[in-house]
Amino acid sequence: MYASPPIPPGTVALEDYEQAARRRIAPEAWAYIAGGSADELTLAANRAAFRRLRLRNRVLAEMTGAHTRLSLFGQELAFPILMAPVAFQRLVHPDGEKAMAFGAAAVGAGMVVSTQASQSLEDIAGVARTQGAQAPLWFQLYIQHDRGFTEALIRRAEAAGYQALVVTVDAPVSLRNTEQRAGFRLPAGIEPVNLRGMAPPPPNRAGPAESEVFQGLLDGAPSWRDIGWLRGLTRLPVLLKGIMAPEDAARAVAEGVDGIIVSNHGGRALDTLPASIEALPLVAEAVAGRVPVLMDGGIRRGTDVLQALALGARAVLVGRPCVYGLAVGGPVGVIHVLKILRTELEIAMALTGRARLEQIDRTVFWEEQGAPAGGSAPCTPPRTPV
Ligand SMILES: Cc1cc2nc3c(=O)[nH]c(=O)nc-3n(C[C@H](O)[C@H](O)[C@H](O)COP(=O)(O)O)c2cc1C
């Protein structure tokens, strides 16, 4: 059905998938997928911040009946890990997003489909819903300069059965030097098919002495006003993705959004932002439990997932590792990546003595010693700098 090349022996962790994928993906596409913005400081920070955190193990805890289930927007997830929206998945596999959706459905993982998917959102939903799969299927929306087309896109997503809109707000413009140096261009036959038929953006009005950004690229870019417009347009839960500043999180809640995704776009938007895991506790504090907070950026281990949940995330999203799984082993690789991460989370829960997700709080950290289990204030910043 979908091509699933054999997975190289010894591929046991997400890092192994990254190494194996690098050998399979053309260098220019690799620059696009693995790269970040500008000097890639934020890209590196996403991993480095997790590496600094230290956990506190707890022994002999009662783990009978342990599980990782949760409910989000009335939807049930078997475990708190979703596939982040990633554009143009046909770059790494001929069946792209459909093969990815097949893998996600097989393990019951939630999937967020990008506006810039290389296959139709209806076809992807069709695959996600085969096998009787129930896992959440969300649509990531980039608000287009053509608001009429944007509304039509939302209607298509609703009709195809997507259950939430993830509106990405952190990258109206970006600076990708790694990609530029590698000369990355979308190969023939790979395009954002869901945007077909949209009127081209207005021609760049910037004269030679004017700003290419302000008079050009930002023409038609969304603002807070569009979030209110969008909120009135759909009954689907609306999440904003790309929130890092607590004041933006507070504004988003005031605008009526249903969820927040703390994200720096995997280090692909504004360089020199801190790691997502560093911003998470501050955003969680500002949101104060009014809507669910999710996060992505640098999640590569089950301990990373546990730490993100401890710092205020209800669930996490994973971007590049799923693409690497797809590149290396097709849907089987995707299944394996998600299984590895889920199993690692369960091991981390067992070794920190947490039988359910609600029991994961700041007392999992080494430096929170003395706080009674479940009793530490959820919003106090941990003493370990994250
Ligand atoms: C190749 C690539 C394409 C991406 N495309 C999108 C996209 O279309 N929309 C979006 O909201 N985020 C996009 N992202 C960002 C991811 O959704 C996510 O925020 C990021 O990959 C998380 O970091 P991680 O890769 O370290 O897990 C993309 C990321 C990558 C690597």
Coordinates of C-alpha atoms and ligand atoms in Angstrom, one line a residue:
M1 CA 0.0 0.0 0.0
Y2 CA 2.3 2.8 1.2
A3 CA 6.0 2.3 0.6
S4 CA 7.6 1.3 3.9
P5 CA 11.4 0.7 3.4
P6 CA 13.1 -1.5 6.0
I7 CA 14.2 0.4 9.1
P8 CA 17.9 0.1 9.7
P9 CA 18.9 -2.1 12.6
G10 CA 19.8 -0.1 15.8
T11 CA 17.2 2.6 15.1
V12 CA 15.8 2.7 18.7
A13 CA 15.5 6.4 19.5
L14 CA 14.3 9.5 17.8
E15 CA 17.9 10.7 17.4
D16 CA 18.6 7.5 15.4
Y17 CA 15.8 8.4 13.1
E18 CA 17.3 11.8 12.5
Q19 CA 20.7 10.3 11.6
A20 CA 19.0 7.7 9.3
A21 CA 16.8 10.4 7.7
R22 CA 19.8 12.6 6.9
R23 CA 21.2 9.8 4.7
R24 CA 17.9 9.4 2.8
I25 CA 16.8 13.1 2.2
A26 CA 18.4 15.2 -0.5
P27 CA 20.7 17.9 0.9
E28 CA 18.5 20.9 -0.2
A29 CA 15.4 19.3 1.3
W30 CA 17.3 18.5 4.4
A31 CA 18.3 22.1 4.8
Y32 CA 14.6 23.1 4.6
I33 CA 13.4 20.4 7.1
A34 CA 16.2 20.3 9.6
G35 CA 17.2 23.9 9.4
G36 CA 16.0 26.9 11.4
S37 CA 16.0 30.6 10.9
A38 CA 19.0 32.9 10.7
D39 CA 21.8 31.6 13.0
E40 CA 19.7 28.8 14.4
L41 CA 20.2 29.9 18.0
T42 CA 16.6 29.1 18.9
L43 CA 16.7 25.8 17.0
A44 CA 19.6 24.8 19.2
A45 CA 18.0 26.3 22.4
N46 CA 15.0 24.1 22.0
R47 CA 17.1 21.0 22.6
A48 CA 19.7 22.5 25.0
A49 CA 17.0 23.7 27.4
F50 CA 15.6 20.1 27.8
R51 CA 19.1 18.8 28.3
R52 CA 19.6 21.1 31.4
L53 CA 16.5 19.8 33.3
R54 CA 17.0 17.2 35.9
L55 CA 14.3 14.8 37.2
R56 CA 13.7 13.3 40.7
N57 CA 13.0 9.6 40.6
R58 CA 10.5 8.1 43.1
V59 CA 10.5 4.4 43.9
L60 CA 7.9 1.8 44.7
A61 CA 5.0 4.0 43.7
E62 CA 1.6 2.2 43.1
M63 CA 1.3 2.0 39.3
T64 CA -1.7 -0.4 39.0
G65 CA -4.1 1.0 36.4
A66 CA -1.6 3.6 35.2
H67 CA -2.4 5.2 31.8
T68 CA -1.7 8.3 29.7
R69 CA -5.2 9.0 28.5
L70 CA -6.6 12.6 28.4
S71 CA -9.5 14.5 27.0
L72 CA -8.9 17.8 25.0
F73 CA -11.9 19.8 23.6
G74 CA -14.1 16.8 24.2
Q75 CA -11.8 14.6 22.1
E76 CA -10.1 11.5 23.6
L77 CA -6.4 11.0 23.2
A78 CA -4.6 7.7 24.2
F79 CA -1.5 9.7 25.0
P80 CA -0.6 13.4 25.1
I81 CA 1.5 13.5 21.9
L82 CA 0.3 14.9 18.6
M83 CA 1.9 15.3 15.2
A84 CA 2.7 18.9 14.6
P85 CA 1.7 20.5 11.3
V86 CA 4.6 20.1 8.8
A87 CA 4.3 21.4 5.2
F88 CA 5.1 19.5 2.0
Q89 CA 5.5 16.0 3.4
R90 CA 5.8 14.6 -0.1
L91 CA 9.4 15.9 0.0
V92 CA 10.3 12.8 1.9
H93 CA 7.8 10.2 0.8
P94 CA 5.8 9.8 -2.4
D95 CA 2.5 9.4 -0.4
G96 CA 3.4 12.3 2.0
E97 CA 0.7 13.4 4.4
K98 CA -1.5 10.4 3.5
A99 CA 1.3 8.0 4.6
M100 CA 1.8 10.1 7.7
A101 CA -1.9 10.1 8.5
F102 CA -2.0 6.3 8.1
G103 CA 0.8 5.9 10.6
A104 CA -0.8 8.3 13.1
A105 CA -4.2 6.5 12.8
A106 CA -2.6 3.2 13.4
V107 CA -1.3 4.2 16.8
G108 CA -4.1 6.5 17.7
A109 CA -2.0 9.7 17.6
G110 CA -3.6 13.1 17.0
M111 CA -2.5 14.8 13.8
V112 CA -2.5 18.5 12.7
V113 CA -2.5 18.9 8.9
S114 CA -0.7 22.0 7.5
T115 CA -2.3 24.6 5.2
Q116 CA 0.8 23.9 3.1
A117 CA 0.2 20.2 2.9
S118 CA 1.2 18.7 -0.4
Q119 CA -2.0 16.6 -0.6
S120 CA -5.6 17.6 -0.4
L121 CA -7.0 18.1 3.1
E122 CA -10.0 15.9 2.1
D123 CA -7.8 13.0 1.0
I124 CA -5.7 13.2 4.2
A125 CA -8.8 13.2 6.3
G126 CA -10.1 10.2 4.4
V127 CA -7.0 8.2 5.3
A128 CA -7.0 9.4 8.9
R129 CA -10.5 8.2 9.3
T130 CA -10.0 4.8 7.8
Q131 CA -9.4 1.9 10.2
G132 CA -12.1 3.4 12.4
A133 CA -9.5 5.7 13.9
Q134 CA -10.9 8.2 16.5
A135 CA -7.7 10.2 17.3
P136 CA -8.0 14.0 16.9
L137 CA -7.6 15.4 13.5
W138 CA -7.0 19.2 13.4
F139 CA -6.3 21.6 10.6
Q140 CA -3.6 24.2 10.8
L141 CA -4.6 27.5 9.2
Y142 CA -2.4 30.2 7.8
I143 CA -4.7 33.2 7.4
Q144 CA -4.3 34.1 3.7
H145 CA -4.2 37.6 2.2
D146 CA -7.5 36.6 0.6
R147 CA -9.9 36.3 3.5
G148 CA -12.7 34.9 1.3
F149 CA -10.4 32.1 0.3
T150 CA -9.4 31.6 4.0
E151 CA -13.1 31.2 4.9
A152 CA -13.6 28.7 2.1
L153 CA -10.6 26.7 3.4
I154 CA -12.2 26.7 6.9
R155 CA -15.5 25.4 5.4
R156 CA -13.6 22.6 3.6
A157 CA -11.8 21.6 6.8
E158 CA -15.1 21.5 8.7
A159 CA -16.8 19.5 5.9
A160 CA -13.9 17.0 5.9
G161 CA -14.3 16.4 9.6
Y162 CA -11.4 18.3 11.1
Q163 CA -12.2 18.9 14.8
A164 CA -10.1 22.0 15.6
L165 CA -8.4 24.9 13.9
V166 CA -4.8 25.6 14.8
V167 CA -4.1 29.1 13.6
T168 CA -0.3 29.7 13.3
V169 CA 0.6 33.3 14.0
D170 CA 4.3 33.5 14.5
A171 CA 5.7 33.4 10.9
P172 CA 4.1 36.0 8.6
V173 CA 7.7 36.5 7.4
S174 CA 10.8 34.5 8.1
L175 CA 14.5 34.4 7.4
R176 CA 15.9 31.0 6.4
N177 CA 19.6 31.4 5.5
T178 CA 20.3 27.6 5.7
E179 CA 17.7 27.0 3.1
Q180 CA 18.9 29.9 1.0
R181 CA 22.5 28.7 1.1
A182 CA 21.4 25.2 0.1
G183 CA 19.4 26.6 -2.8
F184 CA 16.2 24.9 -1.7
R185 CA 13.3 25.1 -4.1
L186 CA 10.1 23.0 -4.1
P187 CA 10.7 20.3 -6.7
A188 CA 8.3 20.0 -9.6
G189 CA 5.1 18.3 -8.6
I190 CA 5.2 19.4 -5.0
E191 CA 3.0 22.4 -4.1
P192 CA 0.5 23.6 -1.5
V193 CA -2.4 22.0 -3.3
N194 CA -5.0 23.3 -0.9
L195 CA -4.2 26.8 -1.9
R196 CA -4.8 26.2 -5.6
G197 CA -7.2 28.6 -7.2
M198 CA -6.4 31.4 -4.7
A199 CA -5.8 34.8 -6.4
P200 CA -2.1 35.6 -6.3
P201 CA -1.0 38.0 -3.5
P202 CA -1.1 41.7 -4.6
P203 CA 2.1 42.6 -6.4
N204 CA 4.9 43.9 -4.2
R205 CA 4.3 47.7 -4.2
A206 CA 7.6 48.5 -2.6
G207 CA 9.7 50.9 -4.7
P208 CA 13.5 50.4 -4.7
A209 CA 13.9 52.9 -1.8
E210 CA 11.0 51.4 0.2
S211 CA 10.7 48.6 2.7
E212 CA 10.3 45.2 1.1
V213 CA 8.9 43.9 4.3
F214 CA 6.5 46.6 5.4
Q215 CA 5.2 47.6 1.9
G216 CA 5.6 44.2 0.5
L217 CA 5.6 40.9 2.4
L218 CA 3.4 42.0 5.2
D219 CA 0.6 43.1 2.8
G220 CA -2.5 41.3 4.0
A221 CA -0.8 39.8 7.0
P222 CA -3.3 38.9 9.9
S223 CA -3.6 40.9 13.1
W224 CA -5.6 40.5 16.3
R225 CA -8.7 41.8 14.5
D226 CA -8.6 38.6 12.3
I227 CA -8.7 36.4 15.4
G228 CA -12.0 38.0 16.4
W229 CA -13.3 37.5 12.8
L230 CA -12.2 33.9 12.8
R231 CA -13.8 33.2 16.2
G232 CA -17.1 34.4 14.9
L233 CA -16.8 32.3 11.7
T234 CA -16.5 28.7 13.0
R235 CA -17.8 26.6 15.9
L236 CA -14.6 24.5 15.9
P237 CA -12.2 25.1 18.8
V238 CA -9.6 27.7 17.7
L239 CA -6.0 27.3 19.0
L240 CA -3.3 29.9 18.4
K241 CA 0.1 28.4 17.6
G242 CA 3.3 30.3 18.0
I243 CA 2.6 32.1 21.3
M244 CA 5.7 32.7 23.4
A245 CA 5.0 36.0 25.3
P246 CA 2.7 35.7 28.3
E247 CA 1.0 39.0 27.3
D248 CA 0.1 37.5 23.9
A249 CA -1.3 34.5 25.7
A250 CA -3.5 36.7 27.9
R251 CA -4.7 38.6 24.9
A252 CA -5.5 35.4 23.0
V253 CA -7.6 34.2 25.9
A254 CA -9.4 37.5 26.0
E255 CA -10.1 37.2 22.3
G256 CA -11.9 33.9 23.0
V257 CA -9.5 31.3 21.7
D258 CA -9.9 27.8 23.0
G259 CA -6.3 26.8 23.3
I260 CA -2.7 28.0 23.1
I261 CA 0.3 26.3 21.6
V262 CA 3.6 27.6 23.0
S263 CA 5.9 27.3 20.0
N264 CA 8.8 29.1 18.3
H265 CA 8.0 27.1 15.1
G266 CA 10.8 24.7 15.8
G267 CA 13.3 27.5 15.7
R268 CA 12.1 28.5 12.2
A269 CA 10.5 31.9 13.0
L270 CA 12.2 34.6 15.0
D271 CA 15.8 33.6 15.9
T272 CA 17.1 34.3 19.4
L273 CA 13.8 33.5 20.9
P274 CA 14.2 31.3 24.0
A275 CA 13.4 27.6 23.9
S276 CA 9.6 26.8 24.0
I277 CA 10.1 24.9 27.2
E278 CA 11.5 28.1 28.8
A279 CA 8.5 30.2 27.7
L280 CA 6.0 27.5 28.7
P281 CA 5.8 28.2 32.5
L282 CA 5.3 31.9 31.9
V283 CA 2.5 31.3 29.4
A284 CA 0.9 28.7 31.6
E285 CA 0.9 31.2 34.5
A286 CA -0.7 34.0 32.3
V287 CA -3.4 31.6 31.1
A288 CA -4.0 30.3 34.6
G289 CA -5.9 27.2 33.5
R290 CA -8.6 29.1 31.5
V291 CA -7.8 27.2 28.3
P292 CA -5.5 24.2 27.6
V293 CA -1.9 25.1 26.8
L294 CA 0.1 22.8 24.5
M295 CA 3.7 23.1 23.4
D296 CA 6.2 22.1 20.8
G297 CA 9.8 22.5 19.9
G298 CA 12.7 20.1 20.6
I299 CA 10.7 17.2 22.0
R300 CA 12.8 14.1 21.3
R301 CA 12.5 12.0 24.4
G302 CA 9.7 10.8 26.7
T303 CA 11.4 12.7 29.6
D304 CA 11.0 15.9 27.5
V305 CA 7.2 15.1 27.3
L306 CA 7.0 14.6 31.0
Q307 CA 8.9 17.8 31.7
A308 CA 6.6 19.8 29.4
L309 CA 3.6 18.4 31.1
A310 CA 5.1 19.3 34.5
L311 CA 5.6 22.9 33.4
G312 CA 2.1 23.4 32.3
A313 CA 1.4 21.7 29.0
R314 CA -1.6 19.4 28.6
A315 CA -0.1 17.8 25.5
V316 CA 2.9 18.2 23.2
L317 CA 3.4 18.2 19.4
V318 CA 6.3 16.7 17.6
G319 CA 7.4 18.0 14.2
R320 CA 10.7 16.9 12.6
P321 CA 11.0 13.4 14.2
C322 CA 7.7 12.3 12.5
V323 CA 9.0 13.5 9.2
Y324 CA 12.2 11.6 9.8
G325 CA 10.2 8.5 10.6
L326 CA 8.3 8.9 7.3
A327 CA 11.5 9.4 5.4
V328 CA 13.2 6.4 6.9
G329 CA 10.3 3.8 7.1
G330 CA 7.2 5.3 5.6
P331 CA 4.1 4.8 7.8
V332 CA 5.9 2.0 9.7
G333 CA 8.6 4.6 10.6
V334 CA 6.0 7.0 11.8
I335 CA 4.4 4.4 13.9
H336 CA 7.8 3.4 15.4
V337 CA 8.7 7.0 16.2
L338 CA 5.4 7.6 18.0
K339 CA 5.6 4.2 19.8
I340 CA 9.1 5.0 21.0
L341 CA 8.1 8.4 22.4
R342 CA 5.0 7.0 24.0
T343 CA 6.9 4.2 25.6
E344 CA 9.6 6.5 26.8
L345 CA 6.9 8.7 28.4
E346 CA 5.5 5.7 30.2
I347 CA 8.9 4.7 31.5
A348 CA 9.5 8.3 32.7
M349 CA 6.1 8.2 34.5
A350 CA 6.9 4.9 36.1
L351 CA 10.3 6.0 37.3
T352 CA 9.0 9.3 38.7
G353 CA 6.0 7.5 40.3
R354 CA 3.2 9.1 38.3
A355 CA 0.4 6.7 37.3
R356 CA -1.7 9.3 35.5
L357 CA -1.0 12.6 33.7
E358 CA -2.7 14.7 36.3
Q359 CA 0.0 13.6 38.8
I360 CA 2.8 15.1 36.7
D361 CA 3.6 18.4 38.4
R362 CA 6.7 20.3 39.4
T363 CA 7.6 17.8 42.0
V364 CA 9.0 15.7 39.2
F365 CA 12.0 18.0 39.1
W366 CA 15.1 17.4 41.2
E367 CA 15.1 20.9 42.7
E368 CA 11.5 20.8 43.8
Q369 CA 12.4 18.6 46.8
G370 CA 10.3 19.1 49.8
A371 CA 7.1 20.0 48.0
P372 CA 4.4 17.5 48.7
A373 CA 3.4 15.3 45.7
G374 CA 0.8 17.3 43.7
G375 CA 1.1 20.1 46.2
S376 CA 3.5 22.5 44.5
A377 CA 1.9 25.7 43.1
P378 CA 1.5 25.0 39.4
C379 CA 2.7 28.4 38.4
T380 CA 5.8 29.0 40.5
P381 CA 8.8 29.0 38.1
P382 CA 11.0 26.0 38.9
R383 CA 14.3 26.8 40.6
T384 CA 16.1 25.0 37.9
P385 CA 16.5 27.5 35.1
V386 CA 14.7 26.1 32.1
Ligands
LIG1 C1 9.8 21.2 7.5 C2 8.9 21.9 8.5 C3 7.7 22.5 8.0 C4 6.8 23.1 8.9 N1 5.6 23.6 8.4 C5 4.8 24.1 9.3 C6 3.5 24.6 8.8 O1 3.1 24.4 7.6 N2 2.7 25.2 9.7 C7 3.0 25.3 11.0 O2 2.2 25.9 11.8 N3 4.2 24.9 11.5 C8 5.1 24.3 10.6 N4 6.2 23.8 11.1 C9 6.5 23.9 12.6 C10 6.0 22.7 13.3 O3 4.6 22.7 13.3 C11 6.5 22.7 14.8 O4 6.2 23.9 15.4 C12 8.0 22.4 14.9 O5 8.5 21.5 14.0 C13 8.2 21.8 16.3 O6 9.6 21.6 16.6 P1 10.3 20.2 16.4 O7 10.5 20.0 14.9 O8 11.6 20.4 17.1 O9 9.4 19.1 17.0 C14 7.1 23.2 10.3 C15 8.3 22.6 10.7 C16 9.1 21.9 9.9 C17 10.4 21.3 10.4

